[in-house]
Short mmCIF file of C-alpha atoms in Angstrom, two decimals:
data_model
loop_
_atom_site.label_atom_id
_atom_site.label_comp_id
_atom_site.label_asym_id
_atom_site.label_seq_id
_atom_site.Cartn_x
_atom_site.Cartn_y
_atom_site.Cartn_z
CA MET A 1 -12.61 11.44 -7.27
CA ASN A 2 -15.34 13.63 -5.86
CA SER A 3 -15.64 16.89 -7.80
CA ARG A 4 -16.74 18.82 -4.69
CA SER A 5 -13.25 18.68 -3.15
CA SER A 6 -9.82 19.45 -4.56
CA LEU A 7 -7.24 16.81 -5.31
CA GLN A 8 -4.40 16.66 -2.79
CA HIS A 9 -1.07 14.84 -2.91
CA ALA A 10 0.87 12.91 -0.29
CA GLU A 11 4.34 11.43 -0.70
CA GLY A 12 6.82 9.52 1.37
CA ARG A 13 8.42 6.16 1.91
CA PHE A 14 7.49 2.94 3.61
CA ASP A 15 9.14 -0.13 5.02
CA VAL A 16 7.48 -3.45 4.27
CA GLU A 17 7.73 -6.95 5.67
CA VAL A 18 6.15 -9.72 3.61
CA LYS A 19 5.75 -13.16 5.19
CA PRO A 20 4.51 -16.31 3.45
CA GLN A 21 1.44 -17.87 5.08
CA THR A 22 0.35 -21.50 4.89
CA PRO A 23 -3.00 -22.47 3.36
CA ASP A 24 -5.56 -22.99 6.12
CA ASN A 25 -8.16 -25.12 4.30
CA PRO A 26 -8.40 -27.71 1.49
CA ALA A 27 -9.67 -25.21 -1.10
CA ALA A 28 -6.73 -22.87 -0.42
CA GLU A 29 -4.29 -25.78 -0.67
CA GLY A 30 -5.86 -26.91 -3.94
CA ALA A 31 -5.62 -23.45 -5.51
CA GLY A 32 -1.84 -23.45 -5.21
CA LEU A 33 -1.72 -19.67 -4.79
CA ALA A 34 0.83 -17.87 -2.67
CA ARG A 35 -0.69 -16.23 0.42
CA LEU A 36 1.34 -13.55 2.17
CA SER A 37 0.89 -11.22 5.13
CA LEU A 38 1.92 -7.56 4.82
CA GLN A 39 3.24 -5.34 7.60
CA LYS A 40 4.14 -1.77 6.59
CA ARG A 41 5.37 1.35 8.33
CA PHE A 42 4.62 4.58 6.42
CA HIS A 43 6.67 7.78 6.73
CA GLY A 44 6.06 11.22 5.24
CA ASP A 45 2.62 12.65 4.58
CA LEU A 46 1.19 9.27 5.63
CA GLU A 47 2.38 8.32 9.13
CA GLY A 48 1.24 4.98 10.46
CA THR A 49 0.98 1.30 9.78
CA GLY A 50 -0.47 -0.90 7.09
CA GLN A 51 -1.53 -4.49 7.63
CA GLY A 52 -2.88 -6.77 4.98
CA GLU A 53 -3.11 -10.00 3.05
CA MET A 54 -1.92 -10.75 -0.48
CA LEU A 55 -2.70 -13.57 -2.90
CA GLY A 56 -0.28 -14.16 -5.75
CA ALA A 57 0.19 -16.41 -8.76
CA GLY A 58 3.29 -16.94 -10.89
CA ASP A 59 6.92 -16.57 -9.94
CA GLY A 60 6.65 -12.86 -9.03
CA LYS A 61 9.92 -12.00 -10.79
CA THR A 62 9.18 -12.51 -14.49
CA SER A 63 5.44 -13.19 -14.62
CA GLY A 64 2.42 -13.37 -12.39
CA GLY A 65 -0.23 -11.35 -10.68
CA TYR A 66 -1.39 -10.35 -7.26
CA VAL A 67 -4.33 -8.91 -5.39
CA ALA A 68 -4.22 -7.56 -1.85
CA LEU A 69 -6.23 -5.73 0.76
CA GLU A 70 -4.43 -3.50 3.24
CA LYS A 71 -5.74 -1.46 6.17
CA PHE A 72 -3.84 1.75 6.91
CA SER A 73 -4.11 3.24 10.42
CA GLY A 74 -2.50 6.55 11.36
CA THR A 75 -2.52 10.07 9.97
CA LEU A 76 -2.75 11.58 6.50
CA GLY A 77 -1.62 15.20 6.42
CA GLY A 78 -2.22 15.39 10.17
CA ARG A 79 -5.76 13.92 9.99
CA LYS A 80 -6.23 10.78 12.05
CA GLY A 81 -8.09 7.66 10.97
CA SER A 82 -7.92 4.51 8.93
CA PHE A 83 -8.86 3.33 5.45
CA VAL A 84 -8.52 0.25 3.27
CA LEU A 85 -6.53 -0.01 0.03
CA ILE A 86 -7.15 -2.59 -2.67
CA HIS A 87 -4.13 -3.58 -4.82
CA ARG A 88 -4.00 -5.31 -8.20
CA ALA A 89 -1.01 -5.88 -10.47
CA LEU A 90 0.31 -8.05 -13.25
CA MET A 91 3.97 -8.87 -13.90
CA VAL A 92 4.91 -9.37 -17.55
CA GLY A 93 8.49 -9.91 -18.67
CA GLY A 94 9.80 -8.82 -15.28
CA ALA A 95 7.99 -5.46 -15.29
CA PRO A 96 4.81 -4.47 -13.38
CA ARG A 97 1.81 -3.72 -15.62
CA ASP A 98 -1.72 -2.58 -14.89
CA TRP A 99 -0.74 -1.83 -11.27
CA THR A 100 -3.62 -0.15 -9.45
CA ILE A 101 -4.03 0.78 -5.80
CA GLU A 102 -7.29 2.45 -4.80
CA VAL A 103 -9.02 3.44 -1.59
CA VAL A 104 -11.98 1.12 -0.98
CA PRO A 105 -15.08 3.37 -1.11
CA GLU A 106 -16.48 4.37 2.29
CA SER A 107 -13.68 2.57 4.17
CA GLY A 108 -12.35 5.75 5.82
CA THR A 109 -12.86 6.34 9.54
CA ASP A 110 -12.67 9.32 11.92
CA GLU A 111 -11.09 12.37 10.20
CA LEU A 112 -10.54 10.30 7.01
CA LYS A 113 -14.19 9.25 6.70
CA SER A 114 -14.76 10.89 3.30
CA LEU A 115 -11.43 9.81 1.76
CA SER A 116 -11.11 8.67 -1.84
CA GLY A 117 -7.99 8.32 -3.93
CA SER A 118 -5.36 6.26 -5.68
CA MET A 119 -1.74 5.45 -4.92
CA THR A 120 1.33 4.57 -6.91
CA ILE A 121 4.35 2.75 -5.52
CA ALA A 122 7.92 2.83 -6.80
CA VAL A 123 10.75 0.54 -5.78
CA ALA A 124 14.33 1.64 -6.43
CA ASP A 125 17.48 0.23 -4.87
CA GLY A 126 15.33 -1.83 -2.49
CA LYS A 127 13.55 1.28 -1.13
CA HIS A 128 9.79 1.77 -1.41
CA THR A 129 8.15 5.15 -2.01
CA TYR A 130 4.52 6.12 -2.51
CA ALA A 131 2.62 8.93 -4.19
CA PHE A 132 -1.00 9.27 -3.11
CA ALA A 133 -3.53 11.46 -4.95
CA TYR A 134 -6.62 11.88 -2.78
CA SER A 135 -9.59 14.00 -1.90
CA LEU A 136 -11.42 14.59 1.37
CA LEU A 137 -14.76 16.29 1.68
CA PRO A 138 -14.72 19.28 4.03
#
């Protein structure tokens, strides 16, 4: 985080649709990794959409790992723009471990140009919520 601006917090929920994608080249087929598209709708302090791509390995229920890139477009605390999130997680014994979601540096646009931060996601009873700790330069 940038020390010249104060840390802010955003919370809310999101709906997500994950769709399997087919490999589109021999190298992707040979890797045997799962490729998925992400479509999200954020509600709360983040209002907008997220679109992305995920690569996964393992069964996703008891063990595995994934990486993803997601572009958010909408508003954060009333400020309009877009930014990119990078996701990384491991699944060990059915529980997420080392789950990180960070804003890609310098990916913010418009009123979110100076955005930096990290997000956590919780899933309970099939509902997804987020907590986003971020900073914006004035």
